[in-house]
Tab-separated table of C-alpha atoms in Angstrom:
chain	number	residue	atom	x	y	z
A	10	MET	CA	-0.014	-0.012	0.077
A	11	ASP	CA	1.141	3.507	-0.667
A	12	PHE	CA	1.476	6.220	1.833
A	13	LEU	CA	-1.578	8.073	0.860
A	14	SER	CA	-3.555	5.092	1.365
A	15	LEU	CA	-2.384	4.289	4.625
A	16	PHE	CA	-2.677	8.067	5.679
A	17	THR	CA	-6.221	7.948	4.681
A	18	ILE	CA	-6.963	4.821	6.856
A	19	PHE	CA	-5.274	6.753	9.715
A	20	VAL	CA	-7.390	9.694	9.298
A	21	LEU	CA	-10.546	7.856	8.990
A	22	ALA	CA	-9.505	5.895	12.343
A	23	VAL	CA	-9.012	9.115	14.018
A	24	PHE	CA	-12.513	10.444	12.975
A	25	VAL	CA	-14.271	7.066	14.100
A	26	GLY	CA	-12.258	6.946	17.332
A	27	PHE	CA	-13.146	10.475	18.242
A	28	TYR	CA	-16.913	10.055	17.537
A	29	VAL	CA	-17.037	6.673	19.370
A	30	VAL	CA	-15.259	8.030	22.459
A	31	TRP	CA	-17.456	11.184	22.733
A	32	GLY	CA	-20.672	8.977	22.166
A	33	VAL	CA	-20.134	7.093	25.239
A	34	THR	CA	-22.296	7.637	28.250
A	35	PRO	CA	-20.564	8.876	31.451
A	36	ALA	CA	-21.337	5.567	33.172
A	37	LEU	CA	-19.116	3.821	30.844
A	38	HIS	CA	-16.126	5.880	30.968
A	39	SER	CA	-14.180	3.976	33.608
A	40	PRO	CA	-14.513	0.735	31.865
A	41	LEU	CA	-13.668	2.329	28.472
A	42	LEU	CA	-10.348	3.915	30.209
A	43	ALA	CA	-9.663	0.387	31.311
A	44	VAL	CA	-9.554	-0.814	27.636
A	45	THR	CA	-7.778	1.954	26.352
A	46	ASN	CA	-5.100	1.586	29.045
A	47	ALA	CA	-4.860	-2.037	28.065
A	48	ILE	CA	-4.492	-1.159	24.288
A	49	SER	CA	-1.956	1.548	24.981
A	50	SER	CA	0.193	-0.880	26.968
A	51	VAL	CA	0.343	-3.082	23.931
A	52	ILE	CA	1.077	-0.071	21.794
A	53	ILE	CA	3.923	0.848	24.031
A	54	VAL	CA	5.275	-2.652	23.802
A	55	GLY	CA	5.126	-2.531	19.905
A	56	GLY	CA	6.691	0.768	19.725
A	57	LEU	CA	9.564	-0.282	21.939
A	58	ILE	CA	10.117	-3.344	19.751
A	59	ALA	CA	10.041	-0.887	16.567
A	60	ALA	CA	12.403	1.627	18.137
A	61	VAL	CA	14.939	-1.002	19.155
A	62	ALA	CA	14.743	-2.836	15.924
A	63	SER	CA	16.984	-0.421	14.067
A	64	LYS	CA	19.893	-1.192	16.057
A	65	GLY	CA	21.037	2.365	16.844
A	66	ILE	CA	20.231	3.771	13.407
A	67	ILE	CA	17.601	6.475	13.414
A	68	ASP	CA	15.243	5.769	10.531
A	69	LEU	CA	11.413	5.943	10.215
A	70	SER	CA	10.498	2.903	12.032
A	71	SER	CA	12.550	3.847	15.312
A	72	THR	CA	11.179	7.446	15.070
A	73	MET	CA	7.553	6.361	14.698
A	74	GLY	CA	8.142	3.579	17.517
A	75	LEU	CA	9.051	6.440	19.844
A	76	ILE	CA	6.327	8.505	18.849
A	77	ALA	CA	3.914	5.748	19.461
A	78	VAL	CA	5.522	5.435	22.898
A	79	LEU	CA	5.025	8.859	23.631
A	80	LEU	CA	1.523	9.203	22.794
A	81	ALA	CA	0.563	5.983	24.367
A	82	SER	CA	2.160	7.064	27.516
A	83	VAL	CA	0.213	10.443	27.437
A	84	ASN	CA	-3.076	8.367	27.044
A	85	ILE	CA	-2.068	6.101	30.037
A	86	PHE	CA	-0.987	8.783	32.421
A	87	GLY	CA	-4.038	11.102	31.367
A	88	CYS	CA	-6.482	8.165	32.002
A	89	LEU	CA	-4.800	7.722	35.397
A	90	LEU	CA	-5.101	11.253	36.341
A	91	TYR	CA	-8.677	11.422	34.989
A	92	THR	CA	-9.828	8.336	37.048
A	93	SER	CA	-7.849	9.519	40.307
A	94	ASP	CA	-9.582	12.874	40.008
A	95	ALA	CA	-13.005	11.291	39.436
A	96	ALA	CA	-12.436	9.086	42.523
A	97	ASP	CA	-11.741	12.222	44.708
A	98	GLU	CA	-15.086	13.748	43.985
């Protein structure tokens, strides 16, 4: 697949994910956050594998792996902060 096809799939996935998450009722937020944390942990493992696979050479796979680790970490820590704030209320 060429870059444009993959980029189109990525953009569509972003829109679908956005509308799915915003359509969830408040009662389901905690289970949804638990599932996204589990998915993010798998993304972190895959990102670390992609980042290390290049054996010290900075290339596209290592850069994308590091970006995946960064974004998945933001998701995990954001969910943890959200649930800890919600528990305080």
